């Protein structure tokens, strides 16, 4: 088999010219995209829709990953589009992020930066309370908090349960795609914010149920299974409050009739459900693999 001849300087100059032409076309398309974003911004003002649409962003990324092929790394493609989507949001309205960054969980800052862009204003907080208050008070657009763990002494999700005032809800899970140079040590987080909950096509839903303390974990799981709801994660509030965080497979709005059936299946006693939000399921490692 003959070895490929090395490119001559003339060949290299021609290839570089082609790359320059492609770069120019890419930049022209970005300019066109920004102009369309301006039209979208104008149309959203009439409908009072927020610029930040996490479900829509997830749909865009998934579609691009599905159609991708060739040696260009999928993870790099996702990283590029995350930066572009972050810029798109900032073109429509001011956008900022509050991040829980205690000394032992500095990786959450990297998660937020990778997802919301290197130029998005971000503010660190060493406690979860100030993050929640900053979002609830509309001082910042969204907040990034650690993924809940079973048995936590003071779970932050319980602070979002309020029957008297509007509180932010879970709207995204991070990382949506894992990158190789973040100092996260496998950390995961969720984003809280306001806005209409939308379905992305592959989602998880969070609910908090308030029920008598004698209702066991097994009883809750059995009642969910009876009505066709699959529980991914369940955590109890350990400080005596009768609250349980339930993560369900799929997009389950509070109007879903199965939730009424779930309360009935538990039987006896008052049961209150608080919708805590939903998020698009992150990309699986296999989806980020090479597509040569």
Coordinates of C-alpha atoms in Angstrom, one line a residue:
X1 CA 0.0 0.0 0.0
X2 CA 1.4 3.4 -1.0
X3 CA 1.8 5.9 1.8
X4 CA -0.1 9.2 1.3
X5 CA 2.2 11.9 0.0
X6 CA 2.7 14.8 2.4
X7 CA 0.8 18.0 1.4
X8 CA 2.8 20.5 -0.5
X9 CA 2.9 24.1 0.7
X10 CA 0.6 25.0 -2.2
X11 CA -1.9 22.3 -1.0
X12 CA -1.7 23.7 2.6
X13 CA -2.4 27.2 1.4
X14 CA -5.5 26.0 -0.5
X15 CA -6.8 24.0 2.5
X16 CA -6.3 27.0 4.8
X17 CA -8.2 29.2 2.3
X18 CA -11.0 26.7 2.4
X19 CA -11.0 26.7 6.3
X20 CA -11.1 30.5 6.2
X21 CA -14.1 30.4 3.9
X22 CA -15.8 27.9 6.2
X23 CA -15.1 30.1 9.2
X24 CA -16.6 33.1 7.4
X25 CA -19.7 31.2 6.6
X26 CA -20.0 30.0 10.2
X27 CA -19.7 33.6 11.4
X28 CA -22.3 34.8 8.9
X29 CA -24.7 32.1 10.1
X30 CA -24.1 33.2 13.7
X31 CA -24.9 36.8 12.7
X32 CA -28.1 35.5 11.0
X33 CA -29.0 33.5 14.1
X34 CA -28.6 36.5 16.3
X35 CA -31.0 38.5 14.1
X36 CA -33.6 35.7 14.4
X37 CA -33.1 35.7 18.2
X38 CA -34.0 39.4 18.1
X39 CA -37.2 38.5 16.4
X40 CA -37.9 35.8 18.9
X41 CA -37.2 38.3 21.7
X42 CA -39.8 40.7 20.3
X43 CA -42.4 37.9 20.0
X44 CA -41.8 36.7 23.6
X45 CA -42.4 40.2 24.9
X46 CA -46.0 40.0 23.7
X47 CA -46.5 36.6 25.4
X48 CA -44.5 37.4 28.5
X49 CA -42.4 34.3 28.0
X50 CA -39.0 34.1 29.7
X51 CA -35.8 34.1 27.5
X52 CA -34.5 31.1 29.4
X53 CA -36.1 27.9 28.1
X54 CA -34.3 24.8 29.5
X55 CA -36.5 22.3 27.9
X56 CA -36.1 23.9 24.5
X57 CA -32.3 24.0 24.9
X58 CA -32.3 20.3 25.8
X59 CA -34.3 19.5 22.6
X60 CA -31.8 21.5 20.5
X61 CA -28.8 19.7 22.0
X62 CA -30.3 16.3 21.7
X63 CA -31.2 16.9 18.0
X64 CA -27.7 18.0 17.2
X65 CA -26.1 15.1 19.0
X66 CA -28.4 12.6 17.1
X67 CA -27.5 14.0 13.7
X68 CA -23.8 14.4 14.3
X69 CA -21.2 12.3 12.6
X70 CA -17.5 12.4 11.7
X71 CA -14.4 12.8 13.9
X72 CA -15.3 16.1 15.5
X73 CA -15.9 15.2 19.2
X74 CA -19.5 15.2 20.3
X75 CA -18.7 16.6 23.7
X76 CA -16.9 19.6 22.1
X77 CA -20.0 20.2 19.9
X78 CA -22.2 20.2 23.0
X79 CA -19.8 22.6 24.8
X80 CA -19.8 25.0 21.8
X81 CA -23.6 25.0 21.6
X82 CA -24.0 25.5 25.3
X83 CA -21.9 28.7 25.0
X84 CA -24.0 29.8 22.0
X85 CA -27.3 29.1 23.8
X86 CA -26.1 31.0 26.9
X87 CA -25.2 34.0 24.6
X88 CA -28.7 33.7 23.0
X89 CA -30.4 34.0 26.4
X90 CA -28.3 37.1 27.3
X91 CA -29.2 38.7 24.0
X92 CA -32.9 38.5 25.0
X93 CA -32.7 39.7 28.6
X94 CA -30.3 40.0 31.6
X95 CA -29.3 36.6 32.9
X96 CA -27.3 35.8 36.0
X97 CA -26.6 32.7 38.2
X98 CA -26.3 32.3 42.0
X99 CA -24.1 29.2 42.8
X100 CA -23.8 27.3 46.1
X101 CA -20.0 27.0 46.4
X102 CA -18.8 25.9 49.9
X103 CA -15.2 25.0 50.3
X104 CA -16.0 21.3 50.0
X105 CA -18.1 21.6 46.8
X106 CA -16.2 24.0 44.6
X107 CA -17.0 21.9 41.6
X108 CA -20.5 23.3 41.4
X109 CA -19.0 26.5 40.1
X110 CA -17.5 24.6 37.2
X111 CA -20.8 22.9 36.5
X112 CA -22.6 26.3 36.4
X113 CA -19.9 27.9 34.2
X114 CA -19.9 25.1 31.7
X115 CA -23.6 25.1 31.4
X116 CA -24.4 28.8 31.5
X117 CA -21.4 30.1 29.7
X118 CA -18.1 31.7 30.5
X119 CA -19.4 35.2 30.2
X120 CA -22.6 34.9 32.2
X121 CA -22.5 36.8 35.5
X122 CA -22.3 34.3 38.5
X123 CA -22.2 34.9 42.2
X124 CA -20.9 32.4 44.7
X125 CA -22.6 31.7 48.1
X126 CA -21.4 29.5 50.9
X127 CA -24.9 28.5 52.0
X128 CA -28.0 27.3 50.2
X129 CA -30.4 29.8 52.0
X130 CA -28.9 32.9 50.3
X131 CA -29.1 31.1 46.9
X132 CA -32.8 30.4 47.3
X133 CA -33.5 33.9 48.6
X134 CA -31.6 35.5 45.7
X135 CA -33.7 33.5 43.1
X136 CA -37.0 33.9 45.0
X137 CA -36.4 37.7 45.3
X138 CA -35.6 38.0 41.6
X139 CA -32.1 39.3 42.4
X140 CA -30.7 36.6 40.1
X141 CA -32.2 34.6 37.3
X142 CA -31.4 31.0 38.5
X143 CA -29.6 29.3 41.3
X144 CA -27.4 26.2 41.3
X145 CA -27.7 23.8 44.2
X146 CA -26.3 20.3 44.9
X147 CA -28.3 17.2 44.0
X148 CA -30.2 16.0 47.1
X149 CA -29.0 13.0 49.1
X150 CA -30.9 10.7 51.3
X151 CA -30.5 11.3 55.0
X152 CA -29.4 15.0 54.8
X153 CA -29.9 16.8 58.1
X154 CA -31.2 20.0 56.5
X155 CA -32.4 19.3 52.9
X156 CA -32.6 22.5 50.9
X157 CA -35.6 21.2 48.9
X158 CA -37.9 21.4 51.9
X159 CA -37.4 25.2 51.9
X160 CA -39.1 25.4 48.5
X161 CA -42.3 24.0 50.0
X162 CA -44.6 26.9 50.7
X163 CA -48.3 27.3 50.6
X164 CA -48.3 31.0 50.8
X165 CA -45.7 32.5 48.5
X166 CA -44.4 31.7 45.0
X167 CA -41.1 29.8 45.2
X168 CA -38.6 28.8 42.5
X169 CA -38.8 25.3 41.1
X170 CA -36.3 22.8 39.7
X171 CA -35.8 23.5 36.0
X172 CA -32.6 21.7 35.0
X173 CA -30.0 19.2 36.1
X174 CA -26.3 19.6 35.7
X175 CA -24.1 18.5 34.0
X176 CA -26.3 18.0 30.9
X177 CA -23.1 16.6 29.3
X178 CA -19.9 15.7 31.1
X179 CA -16.7 17.5 30.2
X180 CA -13.2 16.2 30.8
X181 CA -11.5 19.2 32.4
X182 CA -14.0 20.3 35.1
X183 CA -13.0 20.1 38.8
X184 CA -16.3 18.6 39.7
X185 CA -15.2 15.2 41.1
X186 CA -18.4 13.7 39.8
X187 CA -20.6 16.4 41.4
X188 CA -24.1 16.9 40.2
X189 CA -26.5 19.8 40.7
X190 CA -29.9 21.1 39.9
X191 CA -30.9 24.6 38.8
X192 CA -33.9 26.4 40.4
X193 CA -35.8 29.2 38.8
X194 CA -39.1 30.5 37.7
X195 CA -41.1 30.0 34.4
X196 CA -43.6 27.6 33.0
X197 CA -42.6 24.0 33.3
X198 CA -42.2 22.5 29.8
X199 CA -41.7 18.9 28.6
X200 CA -38.5 18.2 26.6
X201 CA -39.3 14.6 25.6
X202 CA -37.2 12.8 28.2
X203 CA -37.7 14.2 31.7
X204 CA -37.8 13.6 35.4
X205 CA -40.3 15.3 37.8
X206 CA -39.9 16.3 41.4
X207 CA -42.8 16.3 43.9
X208 CA -43.0 16.7 47.6
X209 CA -45.7 14.9 49.5
X210 CA -46.8 16.0 52.9
X211 CA -48.4 13.1 54.7
X212 CA -48.8 11.6 58.3
X213 CA -45.5 10.5 59.8
X214 CA -46.8 6.9 60.0
X215 CA -46.9 6.6 56.2
X216 CA -43.8 4.5 55.4
X217 CA -41.5 4.7 52.5
X218 CA -42.6 1.2 51.3
X219 CA -46.2 2.4 51.4
X220 CA -45.5 5.4 49.2
X221 CA -43.5 3.4 46.7
X222 CA -46.3 0.8 46.5
X223 CA -49.0 3.4 46.0
X224 CA -46.9 5.0 43.2
X225 CA -46.4 1.7 41.5
X226 CA -50.1 0.9 41.7
X227 CA -51.0 4.0 39.6
X228 CA -48.2 3.6 37.0
X229 CA -45.7 6.1 38.4
X230 CA -42.1 4.9 38.6
X231 CA -40.0 6.4 41.4
X232 CA -36.3 7.1 40.7
X233 CA -35.4 8.6 44.1
X234 CA -37.2 9.2 47.4
X235 CA -35.9 11.2 50.4
X236 CA -37.5 11.9 53.7
X237 CA -37.2 15.1 55.7
X238 CA -35.4 14.0 58.9
X239 CA -36.3 16.9 61.2
X240 CA -39.8 15.6 62.0
X241 CA -41.6 17.5 59.2
X242 CA -43.9 15.0 57.3
X243 CA -42.3 15.8 53.9
X244 CA -41.0 13.3 51.3
X245 CA -39.2 14.3 48.1
X246 CA -40.2 12.0 45.2
X247 CA -38.4 11.9 41.8
X248 CA -40.6 10.4 39.1
X249 CA -39.7 9.1 35.7
X250 CA -41.2 11.2 32.9
X251 CA -42.9 14.6 32.8
X252 CA -45.7 14.5 35.4
X253 CA -47.6 17.8 35.8
X254 CA -49.6 18.4 39.0
X255 CA -52.8 18.0 36.9
X256 CA -51.9 14.4 36.0
X257 CA -54.9 12.3 37.2
X258 CA -52.5 9.6 38.4
X259 CA -51.5 11.8 41.3
X260 CA -55.1 11.9 42.5
X261 CA -55.1 8.1 42.3
X262 CA -51.8 8.0 44.1
X263 CA -53.3 9.9 47.1
X264 CA -56.3 7.6 47.1
X265 CA -54.0 4.6 47.0
X266 CA -52.2 5.8 50.1
X267 CA -55.6 5.8 51.9
X268 CA -56.7 7.8 55.0
X269 CA -55.3 11.1 56.2
X270 CA -54.6 14.4 54.5
X271 CA -52.0 14.3 51.8
X272 CA -50.8 17.4 50.1
X273 CA -48.6 17.4 46.9
X274 CA -46.3 20.3 46.1
X275 CA -44.9 20.4 42.6
X276 CA -41.1 21.0 42.9
X277 CA -40.3 21.1 39.2
X278 CA -38.9 18.9 36.4
X279 CA -35.8 18.7 34.3
X280 CA -34.5 17.3 31.0
X281 CA -32.6 14.1 31.5
X282 CA -28.9 14.7 30.8
X283 CA -27.1 13.0 27.9
X284 CA -25.9 9.5 28.5
X285 CA -22.1 8.7 28.2
X286 CA -22.8 6.6 25.1
X287 CA -24.4 9.7 23.4
X288 CA -21.2 11.6 23.8
X289 CA -19.0 8.8 22.3
X290 CA -17.2 9.3 19.0
X291 CA -19.4 9.0 15.9
X292 CA -16.8 8.2 13.3

